[in-house]
XYZ file of C-alpha atoms in Angstrom:
654
model
C 60.007 107.629 -38.334
C 56.887 109.189 -36.626
C 54.039 106.757 -37.362
C 52.009 107.405 -34.010
C 50.718 110.677 -35.172
C 48.713 112.227 -38.067
C 47.210 115.632 -38.263
C 44.013 117.094 -39.551
C 44.147 120.678 -40.779
C 41.753 123.377 -41.226
C 37.891 123.299 -40.865
C 37.141 126.733 -42.792
C 34.342 127.770 -44.954
C 34.063 125.642 -48.183
C 31.412 127.796 -50.071
C 29.426 129.952 -47.649
C 30.276 130.114 -43.937
C 31.218 126.530 -43.008
C 33.761 125.626 -40.467
C 37.057 124.189 -41.419
C 39.273 121.518 -39.610
C 42.950 121.923 -39.353
C 44.362 118.337 -39.160
C 47.830 118.192 -37.505
C 50.193 115.662 -38.992
C 53.603 114.380 -37.632
C 54.519 111.105 -39.305
C 56.037 110.910 -42.814
C 55.861 107.154 -43.485
C 53.272 104.861 -45.186
C 50.676 103.705 -44.781
C 49.016 105.934 -42.035
C 50.339 109.201 -43.465
C 53.074 110.359 -45.718
C 53.973 112.896 -48.394
C 54.610 112.064 -52.152
C 55.869 114.900 -54.314
C 54.641 117.357 -51.864
C 51.097 115.788 -51.668
C 49.928 114.459 -48.274
C 48.604 110.888 -48.595
C 48.069 107.945 -46.474
C 45.103 106.029 -44.732
C 44.464 108.733 -42.088
C 44.727 111.584 -44.611
C 42.330 109.982 -47.138
C 39.894 108.924 -44.386
C 39.824 112.367 -42.986
C 39.229 113.923 -46.379
C 36.312 111.530 -47.085
C 34.873 112.566 -43.578
C 35.278 116.277 -44.841
C 33.255 115.517 -47.838
C 30.462 113.909 -45.896
C 30.306 116.790 -43.458
C 30.714 119.472 -46.241
C 33.887 120.659 -44.430
C 37.250 121.599 -45.823
C 40.169 119.673 -44.440
C 43.604 121.278 -44.382
C 46.830 119.341 -43.362
C 49.497 121.120 -41.363
C 52.718 119.366 -40.329
C 54.458 120.088 -37.021
C 56.767 118.210 -34.657
C 55.320 115.576 -32.424
C 55.591 117.537 -29.265
C 54.186 120.615 -30.872
C 51.017 118.643 -31.902
C 50.708 117.268 -28.286
C 50.976 120.826 -26.952
C 48.494 122.274 -29.497
C 45.764 119.693 -28.986
C 45.592 120.774 -25.342
C 45.606 124.441 -26.263
C 42.111 125.855 -27.098
C 43.728 128.900 -29.027
C 46.148 126.707 -31.164
C 45.790 126.554 -34.919
C 45.450 122.679 -34.796
C 41.830 121.274 -34.273
C 42.338 117.554 -34.505
C 45.273 115.004 -34.539
C 45.330 111.208 -34.915
C 47.073 109.303 -31.959
C 47.262 105.727 -30.515
C 45.435 105.243 -27.293
C 45.876 102.231 -25.104
C 42.906 99.973 -25.060
C 40.465 100.665 -22.057
C 42.187 103.902 -21.282
C 40.178 107.074 -21.829
C 41.578 110.411 -22.675
C 40.364 113.650 -21.185
C 40.225 115.119 -24.701
C 37.320 114.540 -27.040
C 38.103 111.597 -29.280
C 36.480 109.630 -32.015
C 35.471 105.934 -32.274
C 38.475 103.614 -32.878
C 39.944 104.058 -36.388
C 42.374 101.150 -36.611
C 43.749 98.588 -34.187
C 47.517 98.239 -33.387
C 49.684 96.954 -30.647
C 53.244 97.284 -29.266
C 55.742 94.476 -28.468
C 59.365 93.998 -27.459
C 62.258 94.014 -29.840
C 65.844 92.670 -28.982
C 68.949 91.840 -30.769
C 69.120 88.438 -32.621
C 70.038 85.641 -30.241
C 68.858 87.420 -27.114
C 66.227 85.741 -24.876
C 62.672 86.067 -25.730
C 60.308 88.319 -23.728
C 57.190 86.362 -22.568
C 55.722 89.073 -20.249
C 56.385 92.208 -18.354
C 58.212 90.149 -15.656
C 60.970 89.330 -18.166
C 61.872 93.065 -18.445
C 62.824 93.323 -14.718
C 66.377 94.696 -14.383
C 66.637 95.445 -18.173
C 67.300 98.732 -19.833
C 64.154 99.418 -21.771
C 63.689 102.174 -24.474
C 60.375 103.928 -24.311
C 59.301 106.734 -26.770
C 58.262 109.948 -25.048
C 54.457 110.724 -25.582
C 53.727 107.433 -27.308
C 50.884 105.294 -26.202
C 53.301 102.908 -24.584
C 54.451 105.890 -22.473
C 50.827 106.682 -21.625
C 50.084 103.188 -20.694
C 53.026 102.934 -18.317
C 52.433 106.211 -16.690
C 50.484 105.023 -13.774
C 52.167 101.566 -13.500
C 55.031 100.370 -11.391
C 58.098 99.982 -13.582
C 60.627 97.422 -12.396
C 62.991 97.952 -15.219
C 65.422 100.810 -16.038
C 63.636 103.157 -18.467
C 65.486 105.005 -21.108
C 63.528 107.765 -22.813
C 63.904 108.290 -26.453
C 62.470 110.805 -29.037
C 61.830 108.267 -31.732
C 61.554 104.418 -32.099
C 64.443 104.601 -34.615
C 66.521 106.085 -31.887
C 65.778 103.212 -29.662
C 66.790 100.803 -32.276
C 70.051 102.580 -32.823
C 70.676 102.463 -28.987
C 69.951 98.640 -29.057
C 72.493 98.058 -31.741
C 75.048 100.014 -29.657
C 74.250 97.782 -26.594
C 73.089 100.944 -24.752
C 69.673 99.398 -24.161
C 68.526 95.748 -23.893
C 64.938 96.118 -25.136
C 62.760 98.443 -27.229
C 59.036 98.475 -26.808
C 57.771 99.762 -30.130
C 54.378 100.108 -31.877
C 53.961 97.505 -34.588
C 53.474 99.684 -37.713
C 56.685 101.653 -37.182
C 58.736 98.562 -36.152
C 57.613 96.802 -39.341
C 59.212 99.567 -41.401
C 62.309 99.769 -39.365
C 63.185 96.042 -39.285
C 64.451 95.911 -42.853
C 66.855 98.715 -42.049
C 68.126 96.909 -38.873
C 68.637 93.309 -39.637
C 70.265 92.588 -36.301
C 66.998 93.398 -34.567
C 64.055 91.074 -34.134
C 60.659 90.708 -32.676
C 60.907 89.065 -29.343
C 57.518 88.847 -27.777
C 53.714 88.632 -28.420
C 51.834 91.932 -28.042
C 52.309 93.479 -24.688
C 49.938 96.427 -25.152
C 46.918 96.853 -27.347
C 45.955 100.037 -28.762
C 43.788 101.871 -31.266
C 44.192 104.849 -33.501
C 41.577 107.616 -32.638
C 41.081 111.142 -33.879
C 41.669 113.395 -30.928
C 40.540 117.172 -30.379
C 40.475 119.727 -27.644
C 37.350 119.546 -25.445
C 36.138 122.727 -27.067
C 35.771 120.865 -30.423
C 33.283 118.205 -29.115
C 30.729 119.355 -31.684
C 33.178 118.744 -34.427
C 34.232 115.456 -33.062
C 30.412 114.316 -32.985
C 30.231 115.036 -36.690
C 33.401 113.202 -37.263
C 32.081 110.132 -35.371
C 28.775 110.292 -37.405
C 30.735 110.293 -40.729
C 33.125 107.550 -39.691
C 30.086 105.290 -38.603
C 28.482 105.978 -42.046
C 31.754 104.988 -43.827
C 31.905 101.711 -41.860
C 28.250 100.886 -42.606
C 28.742 101.641 -46.345
C 31.832 99.570 -46.626
C 34.035 102.504 -47.738
C 36.025 102.073 -44.545
C 36.895 98.494 -45.267
C 38.125 99.540 -48.839
C 40.420 102.090 -47.498
C 41.828 99.543 -44.934
C 42.486 97.009 -47.862
C 43.936 99.851 -50.040
C 46.573 100.877 -47.449
C 47.105 97.710 -45.229
C 46.281 94.928 -47.652
C 44.335 92.448 -45.404
C 44.312 94.875 -42.581
C 45.780 92.300 -40.212
C 49.286 92.039 -38.825
C 51.253 89.111 -39.974
C 51.958 86.034 -37.763
C 54.832 86.417 -35.343
C 57.030 83.397 -36.554
C 59.131 83.374 -33.228
C 56.089 83.073 -31.103
C 54.538 80.442 -33.261
C 57.785 78.274 -33.081
C 57.817 78.395 -29.299
C 54.257 77.375 -29.132
C 54.816 74.490 -31.588
C 57.865 73.505 -29.732
C 55.889 73.400 -26.417
C 53.187 71.400 -28.279
C 55.781 68.946 -29.508
C 57.031 68.376 -25.890
C 53.611 67.558 -24.836
C 53.034 65.346 -28.003
C 56.192 63.481 -27.103
C 55.048 62.686 -23.512
C 51.672 61.695 -24.702
C 53.132 59.573 -27.467
C 54.425 57.278 -24.841
C 50.672 56.163 -24.310
C 50.556 54.640 -27.709
C 51.968 54.497 -31.340
C 48.610 55.371 -32.875
C 48.170 58.548 -30.799
C 51.823 59.401 -31.605
C 51.359 58.998 -35.283
C 48.177 61.253 -35.233
C 50.260 63.981 -33.352
C 53.188 63.618 -35.666
C 50.973 64.124 -38.703
C 49.325 67.159 -37.196
C 52.807 68.673 -36.372
C 53.957 67.994 -39.861
C 51.014 69.939 -41.311
C 51.674 72.817 -38.959
C 55.383 72.829 -39.870
C 54.440 73.006 -43.448
C 52.039 76.039 -42.764
C 54.878 77.707 -40.765
C 57.313 77.241 -43.559
C 54.868 78.706 -46.106
C 54.431 81.647 -43.827
C 58.080 82.050 -43.411
C 58.515 82.070 -47.143
C 55.675 84.621 -47.391
C 57.293 86.867 -44.770
C 60.679 86.825 -46.574
C 58.876 87.697 -49.877
C 57.140 90.577 -48.125
C 60.379 91.857 -46.719
C 62.030 91.776 -49.989
C 59.046 93.773 -51.456
C 59.193 96.277 -48.614
C 62.891 96.732 -49.131
C 62.425 97.304 -52.822
C 59.645 99.655 -52.214
C 61.947 101.654 -49.755
C 64.591 101.840 -52.488
C 62.081 103.018 -54.981
C 60.923 105.645 -52.593
C 64.445 106.750 -52.115
C 65.002 106.806 -55.893
C 61.915 109.019 -56.310
C 63.369 111.452 -53.689
C 66.652 111.499 -55.447
C 64.937 112.109 -58.889
C 62.945 115.134 -57.611
C 64.396 118.194 -59.661
C 63.938 120.433 -56.714
C 66.581 120.569 -53.790
C 65.726 118.683 -50.767
C 68.230 118.646 -47.732
C 68.189 117.728 -44.211
C 70.464 119.503 -41.913
C 70.973 119.936 -38.170
C 71.765 123.038 -36.232
C 75.523 122.582 -36.961
C 74.780 122.546 -40.726
C 75.698 118.938 -41.071
C 73.965 117.345 -44.063
C 72.090 114.459 -42.834
C 70.475 113.588 -46.091
C 70.272 115.426 -49.495
C 69.330 114.561 -53.130
C 72.132 117.056 -54.120
C 69.926 118.968 -56.508
C 70.818 122.661 -56.477
C 72.317 122.395 -53.039
C 75.246 124.352 -54.041
C 73.086 127.562 -53.937
C 72.893 127.512 -50.134
C 76.610 128.210 -49.847
C 76.874 130.735 -52.800
C 77.602 134.358 -52.186
C 75.380 135.193 -55.190
C 72.333 133.584 -53.367
C 70.364 136.281 -51.612
C 66.883 137.481 -50.758
C 64.846 139.036 -53.591
C 64.959 142.353 -51.652
C 68.810 142.154 -51.847
C 69.341 141.229 -48.094
C 72.253 138.945 -47.476
C 71.335 135.244 -47.021
C 73.241 133.326 -44.345
C 72.169 129.739 -44.119
C 73.278 129.190 -40.438
C 71.330 132.292 -39.230
C 68.189 131.129 -41.146
C 68.396 127.478 -39.697
C 69.012 128.732 -36.163
C 66.028 131.236 -36.424
C 63.689 128.398 -37.679
C 64.828 126.035 -34.945
C 64.488 128.658 -32.242
C 61.080 129.723 -33.333
C 59.972 126.389 -34.635
C 58.189 128.162 -37.448
C 58.728 127.626 -41.142
C 60.703 130.179 -43.309
C 59.471 130.662 -46.895
C 61.284 133.260 -48.852
C 61.807 134.363 -52.487
C 65.419 134.397 -53.377
C 67.578 135.505 -56.401
C 70.565 133.798 -57.890
C 72.242 135.612 -60.875
C 69.353 135.778 -63.438
C 67.201 133.264 -61.775
C 64.489 133.315 -59.056
C 63.930 130.622 -56.503
C 61.753 129.878 -53.697
C 63.445 128.803 -50.499
C 61.544 126.774 -47.653
C 63.040 125.791 -44.302
C 60.830 123.602 -42.203
C 61.589 122.463 -38.553
C 61.361 118.616 -38.343
C 62.838 118.252 -34.902
C 64.286 120.168 -32.006
C 67.699 120.290 -33.917
C 66.811 119.400 -37.598
C 65.281 121.245 -40.590
C 64.371 120.207 -44.010
C 65.397 122.712 -46.675
C 63.414 122.801 -50.133
C 64.688 124.790 -53.148
C 62.373 125.295 -56.140
C 63.134 127.439 -59.139
C 60.404 130.073 -59.757
C 61.871 132.201 -62.594
C 59.107 131.604 -64.897
C 56.317 132.344 -62.291
C 58.291 135.482 -61.327
C 58.317 136.657 -65.003
C 54.608 135.727 -65.450
C 53.779 137.684 -62.354
C 55.692 140.706 -63.707
C 53.983 140.520 -67.097
C 50.587 140.409 -65.293
C 51.513 143.475 -63.215
C 52.576 145.319 -66.508
C 49.371 144.411 -68.184
C 47.470 145.730 -65.211
C 49.315 148.957 -65.262
C 48.500 149.326 -69.051
C 44.940 148.755 -68.453
C 44.861 151.333 -65.795
C 46.736 153.744 -68.177
C 44.071 153.045 -70.825
C 41.419 154.054 -68.447
C 43.232 157.110 -67.243
C 44.033 158.079 -70.807
C 40.207 158.014 -71.786
C 39.454 160.485 -68.811
C 42.285 162.734 -69.696
C 41.292 162.794 -73.424
C 37.690 163.755 -72.376
C 39.017 166.690 -70.162
C 41.388 167.991 -72.890
C 38.885 167.715 -75.797
C 36.694 170.762 -74.751
C 39.484 173.345 -74.366
C 41.244 172.160 -77.500
C 37.944 172.772 -79.391
C 37.849 176.423 -77.921
C 41.405 176.819 -79.060
C 40.741 175.707 -82.651
C 37.541 177.884 -82.902
C 39.436 181.029 -81.458
C 42.420 180.498 -83.693
C 40.013 180.251 -86.848
C 38.605 183.674 -85.723
C 42.132 185.143 -85.299
C 43.131 183.962 -88.685
C 40.115 185.488 -90.424
C 40.644 188.636 -88.479
C 44.300 188.928 -89.529
C 43.164 188.722 -93.144
C 40.727 191.574 -92.610
C 43.006 193.656 -90.556
C 46.003 193.513 -92.973
C 44.631 196.329 -95.358
C 43.943 198.419 -92.388
C 47.447 198.056 -91.035
C 48.891 198.851 -94.326
C 46.847 202.077 -94.656
C 47.592 203.111 -91.137
C 51.382 202.644 -91.563
C 51.231 205.028 -94.466
C 49.609 207.570 -92.125
C 52.217 206.892 -89.338
C 55.433 205.503 -90.626
C 56.857 205.093 -87.174
C 53.995 202.766 -85.944
C 55.109 199.437 -84.748
C 53.303 196.324 -83.634
C 55.007 194.462 -80.744
C 58.267 196.247 -81.740
C 58.090 194.923 -85.412
C 57.221 196.608 -88.624
C 53.461 196.273 -89.157
C 53.748 194.150 -92.455
C 56.263 191.887 -90.605
C 54.178 191.741 -87.527
C 51.018 190.709 -89.518
C 52.963 187.925 -91.205
C 54.401 186.650 -87.813
C 50.809 186.737 -86.338
C 49.402 184.694 -89.208
C 52.304 182.347 -89.011
C 51.571 182.098 -85.212
C 47.804 181.461 -85.870
C 48.743 178.669 -88.176
C 51.257 177.131 -85.717
C 48.474 177.393 -82.954
C 45.986 175.657 -85.224
C 48.260 172.943 -86.315
C 49.224 172.332 -82.563
C 45.543 172.262 -81.546
C 44.607 169.825 -84.358
C 47.668 167.679 -83.275
C 46.187 167.549 -79.722
C 42.877 166.795 -81.115
C 44.264 163.868 -83.115
C 46.064 162.519 -79.999
C 42.909 162.903 -77.980
C 40.883 161.085 -80.476
C 43.487 158.305 -80.567
C 43.237 158.103 -76.727
C 39.524 157.832 -76.925
C 39.619 155.178 -79.810
C 42.243 153.150 -77.672
C 39.979 153.278 -74.539
C 36.662 152.821 -76.475
C 34.840 149.487 -75.899
C 34.127 147.015 -78.684
C 30.938 147.740 -80.645
C 30.250 145.271 -83.418
C 26.506 145.584 -83.707
C 26.694 148.224 -86.542
C 29.182 146.210 -88.697
C 28.285 145.885 -92.487
C 29.940 144.229 -95.494
C 33.204 146.225 -96.366
C 35.361 145.506 -99.463
C 38.983 145.788 -98.673
C 39.670 147.122 -102.162
C 37.502 150.048 -101.469
C 39.280 150.668 -98.115
C 42.597 150.785 -100.078
C 41.457 153.341 -102.656
C 39.894 155.777 -100.034
C 43.164 155.416 -97.861
C 45.403 156.275 -100.703
C 43.168 159.237 -101.696
C 43.383 160.493 -98.017
C 47.183 160.049 -97.947
C 48.134 161.331 -101.347
C 49.995 164.259 -99.762
C 52.237 161.830 -97.806
C 52.811 159.343 -100.566
C 53.594 161.789 -103.458
C 57.360 161.508 -102.711
C 57.244 157.590 -102.748
C 56.436 155.018 -105.399
C 53.192 153.255 -104.450
C 52.360 149.865 -106.188
C 48.886 148.445 -105.737
C 47.958 144.858 -106.585
C 44.128 144.450 -105.753
C 42.448 141.090 -106.388
C 39.752 141.051 -109.029
C 37.681 139.117 -106.669
C 35.657 141.189 -104.015
C 37.446 140.551 -100.598
C 34.582 141.523 -98.445
C 34.470 141.314 -94.632
C 32.055 142.405 -91.978
C 33.301 145.538 -90.311
C 33.503 149.340 -89.964
C 34.739 150.973 -93.102
C 36.025 154.219 -91.344
C 37.942 152.145 -88.778
C 39.543 150.072 -91.313
C 40.531 153.045 -93.290
C 41.943 154.497 -90.178
C 44.157 151.389 -89.811
C 45.432 151.415 -93.299
C 46.049 155.203 -93.304
C 48.111 154.821 -90.158
C 50.181 152.029 -91.766
C 50.754 153.912 -94.950
C 51.962 156.998 -92.952
C 54.363 154.774 -90.983
C 55.672 153.308 -94.145
C 56.177 156.792 -95.616
C 58.056 157.910 -92.421
C 60.165 154.852 -92.783
C 61.145 155.490 -96.311
C 63.717 158.019 -97.599
C 62.191 160.555 -99.953
C 62.283 159.969 -103.586
C 63.596 156.396 -102.900
C 60.621 154.705 -100.971
C 58.746 151.791 -102.522
C 55.303 151.007 -100.880
C 53.410 148.010 -101.998
C 49.763 147.439 -101.167
C 48.054 144.140 -101.989
C 44.753 142.461 -101.375
C 44.061 138.678 -101.868
C 41.791 135.850 -100.928
C 43.069 132.533 -99.455
C 40.191 130.119 -98.830
C 37.728 131.688 -96.362
C 40.395 134.479 -95.354
C 40.674 137.907 -96.931
C 44.278 139.272 -96.738
C 45.502 142.951 -96.882
C 49.262 143.512 -96.882
C 51.509 146.580 -97.017
C 55.237 146.345 -97.685
C 57.982 149.090 -97.642
C 61.711 149.126 -98.223
C 62.282 151.609 -95.435
C 64.660 151.520 -92.464
C 62.983 148.455 -90.817
C 62.951 147.625 -87.148
C 65.002 145.441 -84.765
C 63.451 142.584 -82.647
C 63.248 144.669 -79.489
C 61.321 147.466 -81.323
C 59.097 144.850 -83.069
C 58.143 143.326 -79.713
C 56.903 146.582 -78.239
C 55.550 148.245 -81.446
C 51.919 147.957 -80.417
C 52.333 149.106 -76.772
C 50.489 152.225 -75.932
C 52.684 155.260 -75.884
C 55.818 153.456 -77.321
C 57.377 155.326 -80.207
C 60.765 155.595 -82.084
C 59.748 159.052 -83.302
C 59.125 160.917 -80.086
C 61.426 163.809 -81.069
C 59.404 164.075 -84.398
C 55.975 164.391 -82.619
C 54.983 160.671 -82.522
C 52.416 159.813 -79.807
C 52.989 156.033 -79.752
C 49.178 155.395 -79.992
C 48.857 154.822 -83.789
C 49.611 151.072 -83.828
C 48.115 150.448 -80.515
C 44.727 151.803 -81.905
C 45.278 149.868 -85.080
C 45.862 146.626 -83.029
C 42.679 147.235 -81.063
C 40.535 147.893 -84.085
C 41.932 144.714 -85.932
C 41.144 142.509 -82.727
C 37.536 144.093 -82.652
C 37.134 142.813 -86.281
C 38.280 139.342 -85.238
C 41.425 139.754 -87.496
C 45.107 139.230 -87.125
C 48.097 141.368 -87.651
C 51.511 139.875 -88.468
C 54.734 142.018 -88.764
C 57.970 140.928 -90.365
C 60.853 143.507 -90.360
C 64.637 143.541 -90.651
C 66.799 146.641 -89.943
C 67.824 148.263 -93.363
C 65.556 145.929 -95.415
C 62.120 147.188 -94.729
C 58.802 146.063 -93.116
C 55.968 143.854 -94.221
C 52.520 143.957 -92.376
C 49.960 141.429 -93.189
C 46.384 141.688 -91.931
C 43.952 138.731 -92.198
C 40.217 138.746 -91.735
C 37.390 136.155 -92.148
C 35.525 136.643 -95.460
C 31.885 137.669 -95.171
C 29.509 134.865 -95.915
C 27.046 135.626 -98.725
């Protein structure tokens, strides 16, 4: 309903340190400004965006109530820089304003069958609806009013009062009235233009430099013809249609004059009659055209309503008493559900939220939860006692955000692990070196301990018999050495996981050779299982690092051995070539994995063998090495049926 106003939002820096213009918008109806699927459109919005391009300035649209915009444009500290308003012709504003953007006018509207309004004198003694703050209100502010003025917040409110016979006349701006007339068929245009006005961009006096730039860009658009193209795009011909009632009155007056003059002679009468027939024909054609346009506008309004109804997100307009003034009925049940609450588990009460928004006249945007879904709730004030409520499901965005945060944590963990590995490596080396010395010393001291025990039968070492104590010490040295080597392996895995990709030293590597070496190095683990190898006679050569690829296969073989029961495990290793792809696969008939484990199997530090000493880094390192070799790893597994892992690489070109 608010066609008088349009707003310009935000002149902040585009690339370096440029200003931005905040363009304040109030109306929501075409063609001056409106919103389609959440995108601000219209003549003023597109014109202002084009001005922003010419001045290298970012334009941001911000919507507020009509009275808020009027207050903000007079406040140098407000977040609104520029608005678009109608000013009466020949009446200057104290604020900085642009050249005229588009001409308009206001006229009188009455119920069908009421007397026509020829001039201001015909309004004497009548109840006349005037919109507060509109250019009609500005025009009348310093003029004597001999009619009973009724202030309204919207032109539509004036039309509603007119239908209820609470006012006699509504003086409305033409663009708004055109849109309202199809919705109020009992109302008609009853006068010629009473006030002429023009749309202007208006800014606070502190923004005079910005207004100068806007004027320069506006003049450039007019000279280049782009302005005319915008006018034709949004307004058609850019001219208001003929007022048929006024034309009929003028023609009727002309007919009376013709009838009087016709008495002077039949020839002159015939000439005037022919002229009158031509004008009547034109008038009929214009009447048909007007009816056709009214039908098109009505269809467009219905289409627009259908679009709003078809939006999957919930859109509802309510007042402060929570009465639903309009809704597309999508997901609106959430607002009254006890399971709909803020994401931080605070209780959501619709009435409290609406009253807070109306009281502060500031929008509320909050993330909400409903059962297993996530939603974004927006409540925006659109009048002193009305708000629009928007509901949009954001479950997928929430999950993506959580996945991104988890990936960031894993990346940070990798960097931290690399640092820890470096710090642990040195003391681990000292432990291994010292244990080796202790083991060698124990072998040399064993004969001396035996000899000394013969000399002193009651001699004890740590409360144990010397031969038993020597065995315990040797066993402890072995345990310490095994533990230190395990620490060293974990450290090396951590360093490998955090190591950057280095592909400069890659050479041709045959996957058959990788299999043979890996089987030799894991012979001790595979001796309890049946290993079947099927190596292709062709040479499946790829570019890579032989030691890294051996490390991958050794890890996969060890995992297969751990998954198979002793004496019953069958492990199959196969190489093949498919087109330009080399394939290495390893299959076991072990315990297999469920889908939850399969999804996390390559995550760092995830393991199902924690109690058996697994570090959870083996497959993470393997996955990283395979990616560095531009390869892919596919895993198929079923609980109780075993696992098949398939590695694919690009063949090396000869």
